[in-house]
Coordinates of C-alpha atoms in Angstrom, one line a residue:
M1 CA -46.1 -22.7 36.4
T2 CA -43.3 -21.4 34.7
V3 CA -39.7 -22.3 36.1
E4 CA -36.9 -19.4 35.5
S5 CA -33.9 -21.1 34.7
S6 CA -30.6 -19.7 36.9
Q7 CA -28.4 -20.5 33.8
A8 CA -27.1 -17.6 31.9
P9 CA -27.8 -18.2 28.3
V10 CA -24.6 -18.9 25.9
S11 CA -24.3 -16.9 22.5
I12 CA -26.2 -17.8 19.6
V13 CA -23.6 -15.6 17.5
N14 CA -20.7 -16.7 18.5
K15 CA -20.0 -20.3 21.2
D16 CA -16.9 -19.2 22.2
I17 CA -18.2 -16.0 23.9
G18 CA -19.5 -18.2 26.5
S19 CA -22.4 -17.4 29.1
L20 CA -24.0 -14.0 28.5
P21 CA -23.8 -11.4 29.7
A22 CA -19.8 -11.0 28.7
A23 CA -17.9 -9.2 31.0
F24 CA -17.7 -5.4 30.4
P25 CA -13.9 -4.2 29.6
N26 CA -12.1 -1.9 32.3
L27 CA -12.0 1.7 30.8
S28 CA -10.5 4.8 31.9
P29 CA -12.9 7.7 32.8
S30 CA -10.3 9.7 30.8
I31 CA -11.6 10.3 27.0
L32 CA -7.8 11.2 26.3
D33 CA -6.5 8.0 27.9
L34 CA -9.0 5.9 25.8
F35 CA -7.7 7.5 22.6
S36 CA -4.4 7.2 23.5
L37 CA -1.6 4.6 22.3
S38 CA 0.6 4.7 24.5
G39 CA 2.6 1.7 25.3
K40 CA 0.9 -0.3 22.6
S41 CA 2.2 -1.9 19.4
A42 CA 1.1 -1.7 15.7
I43 CA 1.8 -3.2 12.4
I44 CA 1.0 -1.0 9.4
T45 CA 1.2 -2.5 5.4
G46 CA 1.8 -0.1 2.8
G47 CA 3.0 2.2 5.8
A48 CA 5.8 3.8 3.9
R49 CA 3.3 6.1 1.8
G50 CA 0.3 7.8 1.1
I51 CA -2.4 6.6 3.7
G52 CA -0.3 4.3 5.4
F53 CA 2.7 6.6 6.3
V54 CA 0.1 9.2 8.1
I55 CA -1.0 6.5 9.7
S56 CA 2.3 5.4 11.1
E57 CA 2.6 9.1 12.2
A58 CA -0.6 9.4 13.9
Y59 CA 0.1 6.4 15.9
L60 CA 3.2 7.4 17.2
Q61 CA 1.9 10.9 17.7
A62 CA -0.8 9.3 19.9
G63 CA 2.4 7.0 21.8
C64 CA 2.5 4.0 20.2
S65 CA 5.8 2.3 21.5
K66 CA 6.5 -0.3 19.0
L67 CA 5.7 0.3 15.4
A68 CA 6.5 -2.1 12.4
I69 CA 5.9 -0.9 9.0
I70 CA 5.7 -3.5 6.1
D71 CA 5.8 -2.3 2.6
Y72 CA 6.9 -3.6 -0.9
A73 CA 9.8 -1.2 -1.5
D74 CA 12.6 -0.7 0.9
N75 CA 13.0 3.2 2.2
D76 CA 15.5 3.9 4.5
V77 CA 14.8 7.6 4.5
V78 CA 11.3 6.8 6.0
L79 CA 12.5 4.9 8.5
Q80 CA 15.3 7.4 9.5
N81 CA 13.0 10.2 9.5
L82 CA 10.6 8.5 12.0
R83 CA 13.3 7.1 14.5
E84 CA 14.2 10.9 14.3
T85 CA 11.2 12.0 15.2
F86 CA 10.5 9.5 17.6
P87 CA 13.2 8.6 19.5
K88 CA 11.7 6.8 22.3
A89 CA 9.6 4.4 20.1
H90 CA 10.7 1.1 18.8
I91 CA 10.5 1.3 15.1
T92 CA 11.1 -1.3 12.4
Y93 CA 10.9 -1.5 8.6
H94 CA 10.3 -4.7 6.8
H95 CA 10.2 -5.7 2.9
C96 CA 7.6 -7.6 1.9
D97 CA 5.1 -8.6 -0.8
V98 CA 1.7 -8.7 0.4
R99 CA 1.0 -11.0 -2.8
K100 CA 2.9 -13.6 -1.3
A101 CA 1.2 -15.8 1.3
E102 CA 4.7 -17.2 2.9
Q103 CA 6.6 -13.6 2.7
V104 CA 3.2 -12.4 4.8
E105 CA 3.7 -15.4 7.3
E106 CA 7.3 -14.8 7.6
V107 CA 7.2 -11.3 8.6
I108 CA 4.2 -10.9 11.0
S109 CA 6.3 -13.9 12.7
T110 CA 9.7 -11.9 12.9
I111 CA 7.7 -8.9 14.0
H112 CA 5.7 -11.0 16.6
A113 CA 9.3 -12.4 17.9
D114 CA 10.7 -8.8 18.5
F115 CA 7.6 -7.7 19.8
G116 CA 6.0 -10.0 21.7
V117 CA 2.5 -8.5 21.6
I118 CA 1.0 -7.0 18.7
D119 CA -2.1 -5.0 19.6
I120 CA -2.9 -3.1 16.4
F121 CA -2.4 -4.3 12.7
V122 CA -3.3 -2.0 9.8
A123 CA -4.0 -4.1 6.5
N124 CA -3.8 -1.0 4.4
A125 CA -1.3 -2.1 1.1
G126 CA -3.2 -1.7 -2.1
I127 CA -2.9 -0.5 -5.5
A128 CA -5.1 0.7 -7.9
W129 CA -6.8 -0.1 -11.0
T130 CA -5.8 1.9 -14.2
A131 CA -6.3 -0.4 -17.0
G132 CA -10.0 0.5 -18.2
P133 CA -12.9 -1.5 -19.0
L134 CA -12.7 -5.1 -18.0
I135 CA -14.1 -6.9 -21.2
D136 CA -11.4 -5.0 -23.3
Q137 CA -8.5 -6.9 -21.4
E138 CA -6.2 -9.0 -23.3
T139 CA -4.9 -11.1 -20.5
D140 CA -6.2 -11.2 -17.1
F141 CA -2.7 -10.3 -15.5
D142 CA -4.0 -6.7 -14.3
W143 CA -7.3 -8.5 -12.7
H144 CA -5.3 -10.9 -10.8
N145 CA -2.6 -8.3 -9.8
V146 CA -5.3 -6.0 -8.2
M147 CA -7.0 -8.9 -6.8
N148 CA -3.9 -10.7 -5.2
V149 CA -2.5 -7.3 -3.2
D150 CA -6.0 -5.5 -2.5
L151 CA -7.9 -8.6 -1.3
N152 CA -6.0 -11.7 -1.0
G153 CA -2.8 -9.9 0.5
V154 CA -5.4 -8.4 3.4
Y155 CA -6.6 -12.2 3.7
Y156 CA -3.0 -13.5 4.4
C157 CA -2.7 -10.7 6.5
A158 CA -5.9 -11.3 8.3
K159 CA -5.0 -15.1 8.8
N160 CA -1.7 -14.4 10.2
I161 CA -2.6 -11.7 12.7
G162 CA -5.7 -13.6 13.7
R163 CA -4.0 -16.4 15.3
I164 CA -1.6 -14.0 17.0
F165 CA -4.8 -12.1 18.3
R166 CA -6.5 -15.6 19.3
E167 CA -3.3 -16.6 21.3
Q168 CA -3.2 -13.3 23.4
G169 CA -6.9 -13.0 24.0
K170 CA -6.8 -9.4 22.4
G171 CA -6.2 -7.4 19.5
S172 CA -7.5 -4.9 16.7
L173 CA -7.7 -4.9 12.7
I174 CA -8.4 -2.2 10.8
M175 CA -8.6 -3.3 6.9
T176 CA -8.6 -0.3 4.5
A177 CA -11.4 -0.9 2.2
S178 CA -12.8 1.9 -0.2
M179 CA -16.3 4.0 -1.0
S180 CA -15.5 1.7 -4.0
A181 CA -16.5 -0.8 -1.8
H182 CA -20.2 0.7 -1.4
I183 CA -20.9 2.5 -5.2
V184 CA -19.4 2.1 -8.8
N185 CA -17.2 5.1 -9.3
V186 CA -17.9 7.2 -12.3
P187 CA -16.8 8.2 -15.2
Q188 CA -13.6 5.8 -14.8
L189 CA -14.1 2.3 -15.2
Q190 CA -12.4 0.0 -12.7
A191 CA -14.7 -2.9 -12.0
A192 CA -12.0 -5.0 -10.3
Y193 CA -10.7 -2.3 -7.7
N194 CA -14.4 -2.2 -6.8
V195 CA -15.1 -6.3 -6.5
A196 CA -11.5 -6.2 -4.5
K197 CA -12.8 -3.7 -2.4
A198 CA -16.2 -4.9 -1.8
G199 CA -14.4 -8.2 -0.5
V200 CA -12.4 -6.6 2.0
L201 CA -15.5 -4.9 3.1
H202 CA -17.2 -8.2 3.7
L203 CA -13.9 -10.0 5.1
G204 CA -13.7 -7.7 7.9
K205 CA -17.8 -7.7 8.9
S206 CA -17.2 -11.8 8.5
L207 CA -14.1 -12.1 10.7
A208 CA -15.6 -9.8 13.1
I209 CA -17.8 -12.3 14.1
E210 CA -15.8 -14.8 13.8
W211 CA -12.8 -13.2 16.2
A212 CA -15.6 -11.6 18.4
P213 CA -14.3 -13.9 21.7
F214 CA -10.8 -12.4 21.0
A215 CA -10.2 -9.3 19.0
R216 CA -12.1 -6.2 16.9
V217 CA -12.4 -6.2 13.3
N218 CA -13.1 -3.1 11.0
T219 CA -12.8 -1.6 7.8
V220 CA -12.5 2.0 6.7
S221 CA -13.6 3.6 3.5
P222 CA -11.6 6.1 2.0
G223 CA -13.2 8.6 -0.9
Y224 CA -10.7 10.2 -3.1
I225 CA -7.6 10.8 -1.3
A226 CA -4.9 13.6 -2.2
T227 CA -1.9 10.6 -2.6
E228 CA 0.5 9.2 -5.0
L229 CA -1.9 6.7 -5.8
S230 CA -4.1 9.1 -8.1
D231 CA -0.8 11.2 -9.7
F232 CA -1.6 9.7 -13.0
V233 CA -5.0 11.1 -12.9
P234 CA -5.5 13.9 -15.5
D235 CA -7.5 16.8 -14.0
E236 CA -10.0 16.6 -16.1
L237 CA -11.1 13.5 -14.5
K238 CA -10.3 15.0 -11.1
N239 CA -12.6 17.9 -11.5
S240 CA -15.6 15.4 -12.5
W241 CA -14.8 13.6 -9.0
Y242 CA -15.1 17.1 -7.6
A243 CA -18.6 17.7 -9.0
V244 CA -20.2 14.8 -7.4
T245 CA -18.3 15.2 -4.0
P246 CA -20.4 17.0 -1.8
K247 CA -17.1 18.6 0.1
G248 CA -16.1 19.4 -3.9
R249 CA -12.6 18.1 -3.6
Q250 CA -10.3 15.4 -2.4
G251 CA -9.6 14.7 1.3
L252 CA -6.0 15.0 2.8
P253 CA -4.3 11.5 3.8
R254 CA -4.6 13.0 7.6
E255 CA -8.2 13.8 7.3
L256 CA -8.2 9.8 7.8
C257 CA -6.2 9.8 11.1
G258 CA -9.1 9.9 13.4
A259 CA -10.8 7.4 12.1
Y260 CA -7.8 5.2 12.4
L261 CA -7.0 6.4 15.6
Y262 CA -10.2 5.8 17.1
L263 CA -10.3 2.2 15.5
A264 CA -7.2 1.2 17.1
S265 CA -7.8 2.7 20.4
D266 CA -10.0 1.3 23.8
A267 CA -12.6 4.1 22.7
A268 CA -13.8 1.6 20.2
T269 CA -14.0 -1.9 22.5
Y270 CA -17.8 -2.0 21.4
T271 CA -16.8 -1.5 17.7
T272 CA -16.6 -4.2 15.6
G273 CA -17.8 -5.5 12.3
S274 CA -18.2 -1.7 11.7
D275 CA -17.1 0.7 8.5
M276 CA -16.5 4.0 8.7
R277 CA -16.9 6.0 5.3
V278 CA -14.4 8.9 5.1
D279 CA -15.2 10.6 1.4
G280 CA -16.4 14.1 1.8
G281 CA -19.8 12.8 1.4
Y282 CA -19.5 10.8 -1.6
T283 CA -22.0 7.9 -0.7
A284 CA -24.2 10.1 0.9
V285 CA -25.6 11.4 -2.4

């Protein structure tokens, strides 16, 4: 005779989840409320320009009450414009080189002391690879620079915000990966960038498992986006991109906002370890 155990099973993926099934979240019946960031606080690295700026603006439009922008360069104009447009929000600007672990730790600690609670962290700061074929490099400087910004910088941010999320028992980390984490771009040669972004993609999946009891971790993989990051690219090369992108163009930074808003919001409480590709169909070919 088989005797059924009355004891609830325990998670084999993450022991800290506890007995199963885990409790459901208490969600609003309104879909608009689920997408709202009203009363929430957020940090965005690289938030003063390009993709990071439109995320900053979108979060404030969605009701984010406290926003901290971390960027390499000081930009009083961006801060002033956002404060004038969103006078009810508490908006701060912090200079930080994400390649420096101690700077990242200090600035996140400062923001945490100011905000009290941090609900959302977007690790978005990144740079492009422009040096050409890997084997033609005379030094390793460009390799290490891309790795230090695009991968190590994300790691420093994740480690420090993860400790805060664990203490709070909640949080959403969103990391900017790239379609280059999934494919090898042509015709430009950018092995270092591809490797760094692939690392971000898998870091996101790995942390989603580690942090499952207390926070969500996801990535967004943009395709070719029309920002200053690609201003140096000649039209001839851009035309070759359009030829292999089903939508036939670059994306606008604002076309990424839906992905970042969804992952930050309560609409995504069951979404973790995921990657959202916003690439005009490039990786579908």
